[in-house]
Short mmCIF file of C-alpha atoms and ligand atoms in Angstrom, two decimals:
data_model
loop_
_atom_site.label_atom_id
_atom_site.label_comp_id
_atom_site.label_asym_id
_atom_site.label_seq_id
_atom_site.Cartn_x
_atom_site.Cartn_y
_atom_site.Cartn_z
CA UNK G 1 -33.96 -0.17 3.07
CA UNK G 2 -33.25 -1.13 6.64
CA UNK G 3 -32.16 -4.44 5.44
CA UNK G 4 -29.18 -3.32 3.81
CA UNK G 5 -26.17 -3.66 5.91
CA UNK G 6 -24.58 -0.41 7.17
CA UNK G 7 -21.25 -0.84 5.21
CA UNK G 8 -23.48 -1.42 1.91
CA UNK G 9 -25.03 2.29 2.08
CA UNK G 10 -23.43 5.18 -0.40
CA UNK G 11 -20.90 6.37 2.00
CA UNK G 12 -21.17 4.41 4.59
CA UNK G 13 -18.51 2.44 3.91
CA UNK G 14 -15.37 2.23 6.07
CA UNK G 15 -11.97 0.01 5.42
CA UNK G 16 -12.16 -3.28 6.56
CA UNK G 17 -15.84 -3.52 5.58
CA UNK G 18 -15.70 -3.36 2.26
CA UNK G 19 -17.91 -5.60 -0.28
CA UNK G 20 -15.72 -8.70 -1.40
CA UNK G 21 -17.77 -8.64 -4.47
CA UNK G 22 -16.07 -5.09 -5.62
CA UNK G 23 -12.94 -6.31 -4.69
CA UNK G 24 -12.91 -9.76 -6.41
CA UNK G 25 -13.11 -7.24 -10.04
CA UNK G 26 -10.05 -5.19 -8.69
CA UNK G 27 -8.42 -8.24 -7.13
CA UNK G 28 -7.86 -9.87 -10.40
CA UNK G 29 -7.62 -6.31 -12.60
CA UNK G 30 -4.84 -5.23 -10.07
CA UNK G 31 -2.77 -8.67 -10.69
CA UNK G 32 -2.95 -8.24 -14.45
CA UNK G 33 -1.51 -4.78 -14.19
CA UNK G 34 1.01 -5.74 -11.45
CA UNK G 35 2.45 -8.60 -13.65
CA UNK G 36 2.32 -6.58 -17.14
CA UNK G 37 4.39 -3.98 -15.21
CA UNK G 38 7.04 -7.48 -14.88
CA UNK G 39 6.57 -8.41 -11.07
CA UNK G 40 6.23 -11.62 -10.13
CA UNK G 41 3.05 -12.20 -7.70
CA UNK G 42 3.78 -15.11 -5.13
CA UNK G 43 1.45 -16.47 -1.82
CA UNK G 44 4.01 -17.32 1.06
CA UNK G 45 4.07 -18.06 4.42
CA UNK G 46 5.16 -15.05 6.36
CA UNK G 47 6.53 -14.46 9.86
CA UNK G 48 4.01 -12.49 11.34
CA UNK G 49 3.81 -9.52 11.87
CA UNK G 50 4.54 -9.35 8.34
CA UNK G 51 1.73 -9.57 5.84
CA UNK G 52 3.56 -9.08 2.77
CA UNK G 53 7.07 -8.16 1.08
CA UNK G 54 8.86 -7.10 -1.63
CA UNK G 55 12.48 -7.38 -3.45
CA UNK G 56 11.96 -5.77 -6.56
CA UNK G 57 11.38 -8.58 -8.44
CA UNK G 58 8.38 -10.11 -6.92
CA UNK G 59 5.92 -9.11 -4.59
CA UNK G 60 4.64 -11.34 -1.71
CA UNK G 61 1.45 -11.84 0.21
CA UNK G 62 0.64 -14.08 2.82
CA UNK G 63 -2.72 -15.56 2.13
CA UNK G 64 -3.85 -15.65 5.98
CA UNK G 65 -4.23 -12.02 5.20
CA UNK G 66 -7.81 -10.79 4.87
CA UNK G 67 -8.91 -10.26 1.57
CA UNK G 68 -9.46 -6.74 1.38
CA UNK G 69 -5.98 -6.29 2.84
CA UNK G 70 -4.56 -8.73 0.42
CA UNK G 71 -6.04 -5.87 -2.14
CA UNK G 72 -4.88 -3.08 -0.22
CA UNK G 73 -0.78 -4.77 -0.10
CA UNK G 74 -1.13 -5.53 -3.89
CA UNK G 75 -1.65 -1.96 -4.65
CA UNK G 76 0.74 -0.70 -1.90
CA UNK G 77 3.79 -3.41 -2.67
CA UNK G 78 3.52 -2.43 -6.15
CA UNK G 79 3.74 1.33 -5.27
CA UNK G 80 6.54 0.63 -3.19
CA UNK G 81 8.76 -1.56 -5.92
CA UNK G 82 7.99 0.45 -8.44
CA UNK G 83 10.28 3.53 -6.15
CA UNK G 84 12.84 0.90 -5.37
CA UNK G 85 13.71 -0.14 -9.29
CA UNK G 86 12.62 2.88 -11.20
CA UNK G 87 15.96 4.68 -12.01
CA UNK G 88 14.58 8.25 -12.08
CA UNK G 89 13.57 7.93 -8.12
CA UNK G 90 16.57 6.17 -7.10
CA UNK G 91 18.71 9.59 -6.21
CA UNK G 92 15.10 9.41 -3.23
CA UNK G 93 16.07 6.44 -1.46
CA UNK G 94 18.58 7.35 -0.07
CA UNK G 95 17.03 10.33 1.70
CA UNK G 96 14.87 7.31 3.12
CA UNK G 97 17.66 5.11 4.49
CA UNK G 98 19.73 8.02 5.68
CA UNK G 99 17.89 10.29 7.09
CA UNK G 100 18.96 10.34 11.16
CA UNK G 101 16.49 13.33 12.39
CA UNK G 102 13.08 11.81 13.44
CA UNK G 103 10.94 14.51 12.41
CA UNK G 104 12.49 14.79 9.15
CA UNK G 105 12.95 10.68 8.45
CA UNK G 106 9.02 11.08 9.28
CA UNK G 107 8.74 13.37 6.40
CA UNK G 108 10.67 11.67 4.10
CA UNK G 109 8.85 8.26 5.40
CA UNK G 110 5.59 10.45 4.88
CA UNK G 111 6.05 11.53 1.20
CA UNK G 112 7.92 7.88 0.50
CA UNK G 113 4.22 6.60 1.38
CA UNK G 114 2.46 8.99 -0.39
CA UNK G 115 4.68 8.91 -3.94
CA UNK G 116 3.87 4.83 -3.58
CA UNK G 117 0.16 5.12 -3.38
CA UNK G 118 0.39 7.99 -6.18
CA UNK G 119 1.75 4.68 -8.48
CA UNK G 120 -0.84 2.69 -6.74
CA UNK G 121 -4.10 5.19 -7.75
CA UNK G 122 -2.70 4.91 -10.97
CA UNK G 123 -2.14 1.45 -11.74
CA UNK G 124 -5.78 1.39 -10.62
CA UNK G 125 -7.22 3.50 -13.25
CA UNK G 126 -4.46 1.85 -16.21
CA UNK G 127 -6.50 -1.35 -15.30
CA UNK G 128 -9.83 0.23 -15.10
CA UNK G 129 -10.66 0.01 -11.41
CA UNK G 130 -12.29 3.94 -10.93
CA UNK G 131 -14.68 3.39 -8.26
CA UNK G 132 -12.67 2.57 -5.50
CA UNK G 133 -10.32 5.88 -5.16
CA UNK G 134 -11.81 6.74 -1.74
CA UNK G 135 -11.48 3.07 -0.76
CA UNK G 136 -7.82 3.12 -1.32
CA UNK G 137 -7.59 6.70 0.20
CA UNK G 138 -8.77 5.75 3.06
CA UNK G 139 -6.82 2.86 3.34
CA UNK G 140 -3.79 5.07 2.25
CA UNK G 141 -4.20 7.29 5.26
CA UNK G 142 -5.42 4.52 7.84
CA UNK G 143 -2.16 2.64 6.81
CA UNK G 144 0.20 5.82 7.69
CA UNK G 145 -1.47 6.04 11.14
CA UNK G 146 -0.83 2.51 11.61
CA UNK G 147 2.99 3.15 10.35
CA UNK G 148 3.12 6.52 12.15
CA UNK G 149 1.79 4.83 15.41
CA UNK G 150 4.48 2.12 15.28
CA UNK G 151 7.32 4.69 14.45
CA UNK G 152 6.15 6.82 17.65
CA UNK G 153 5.57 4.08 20.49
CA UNK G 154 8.11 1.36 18.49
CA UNK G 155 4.84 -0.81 19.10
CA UNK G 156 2.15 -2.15 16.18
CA UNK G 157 -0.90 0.00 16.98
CA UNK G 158 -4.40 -1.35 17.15
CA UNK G 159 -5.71 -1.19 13.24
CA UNK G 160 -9.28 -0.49 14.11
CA UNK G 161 -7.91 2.80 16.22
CA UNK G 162 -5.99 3.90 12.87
CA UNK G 163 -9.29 3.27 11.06
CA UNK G 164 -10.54 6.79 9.02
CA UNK G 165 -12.57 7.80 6.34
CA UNK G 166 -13.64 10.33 3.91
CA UNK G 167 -10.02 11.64 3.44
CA UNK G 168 -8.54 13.41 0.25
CA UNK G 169 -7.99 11.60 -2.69
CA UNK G 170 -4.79 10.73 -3.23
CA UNK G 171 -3.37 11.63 -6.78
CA UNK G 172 -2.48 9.32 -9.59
CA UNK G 173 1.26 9.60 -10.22
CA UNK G 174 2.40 8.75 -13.61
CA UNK G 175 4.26 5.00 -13.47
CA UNK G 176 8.14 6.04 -14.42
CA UNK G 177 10.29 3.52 -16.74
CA UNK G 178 11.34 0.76 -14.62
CA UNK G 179 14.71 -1.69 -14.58
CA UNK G 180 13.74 -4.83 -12.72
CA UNK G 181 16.33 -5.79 -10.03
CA UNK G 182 16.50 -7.72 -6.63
CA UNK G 183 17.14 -5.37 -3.87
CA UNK G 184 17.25 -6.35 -0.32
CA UNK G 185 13.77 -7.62 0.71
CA UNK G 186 11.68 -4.68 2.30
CA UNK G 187 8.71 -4.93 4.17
CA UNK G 188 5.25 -2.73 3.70
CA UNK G 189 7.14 0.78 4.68
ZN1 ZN Z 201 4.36 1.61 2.66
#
């Protein structure tokens, strides 16, 4: 036993140190169910510090991105178009554009994030990725410190000091009817 690497112990496991064996299987599961749900999956060059994009059409990754992140923006970008060209959650967006109060655009941003991952979780399981919930959970709520950091101190925060684990699941969200459209290109939040 005390040759198996920390991050390979039940449990042990934090984001950023995941197995790229695990996430090959969800890495190529997850693009299936991205491009069955009609978005286009592209590798670009991005300005940094922009690791991926999305216009409702396609979703973009830049492939100097790690590749557990690239797994993590997959699941997140599709999360994130599927709010910006479902009709039923349209009458939400503009809550997110609009709102002027910080504390309450940080609520809005908040539940925004979580509603995306919701779509995420469940694209997941559709494609029959179900051992990785508290991966993406984790990642979920690491990612929202790292957004919540930026939003406080209008600087990118250190990653590793937004790092967490163990948090709550975060619930699968039924994927509404969607009408594919370009909106304006929008980065991860
Ligand atoms: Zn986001």
């Amino acid at each position: 036993m005390d040759t198996v690497p920390g991050h390979e112990l039940h449990g042990a496991r934090r984001v950023g140190q995941w197995p790229a064996d695990e996430l090959v299987g969800l890495w190529g599961r997850a693009c299936s169910g991205v491009v069955k749900h009609g978005f286009v999956i592209e590798y670009r060059d991005l300005e940094p510090p922009r690791t991926g994009i999305f216009d409702g059409l396609r979703i973009v990754i830049d492939p100097d991105v790690g590749f557990e992140m690239q797994c993590f923006l997959l699941l997140h970008l599709f999360g994130h178009s599927v709010q910006w060209v479902a009709p039923s959650l349209e009458h939400k967006l503009d809550a997110l554009q609009h709102t002027e109060d910080r504390q309450q655009f940080m609520r809005v941003l908040h539940a925004y994030e979580l509603e995306a991952a919701g779509f995420a979780m469940q694209l997941m399981h559709q494609v029959g990725v179900t051992t990785l919930d508290q991966w993406f959970s984790d990642f979920v709520e690491t990612d929202w410190r790292y957004v919540e950091g930026y939003y406080q101190t209008d600087q990118l925060p250190d990653w590793q000091s937004c790092v967490v684990r163990d948090c709550k699941l975060v619930t699968p969200a039924p994927i509404p009817e969607l009408r594919h459209h370009e909106v304006q290109v929008r980065f991860a939040f």
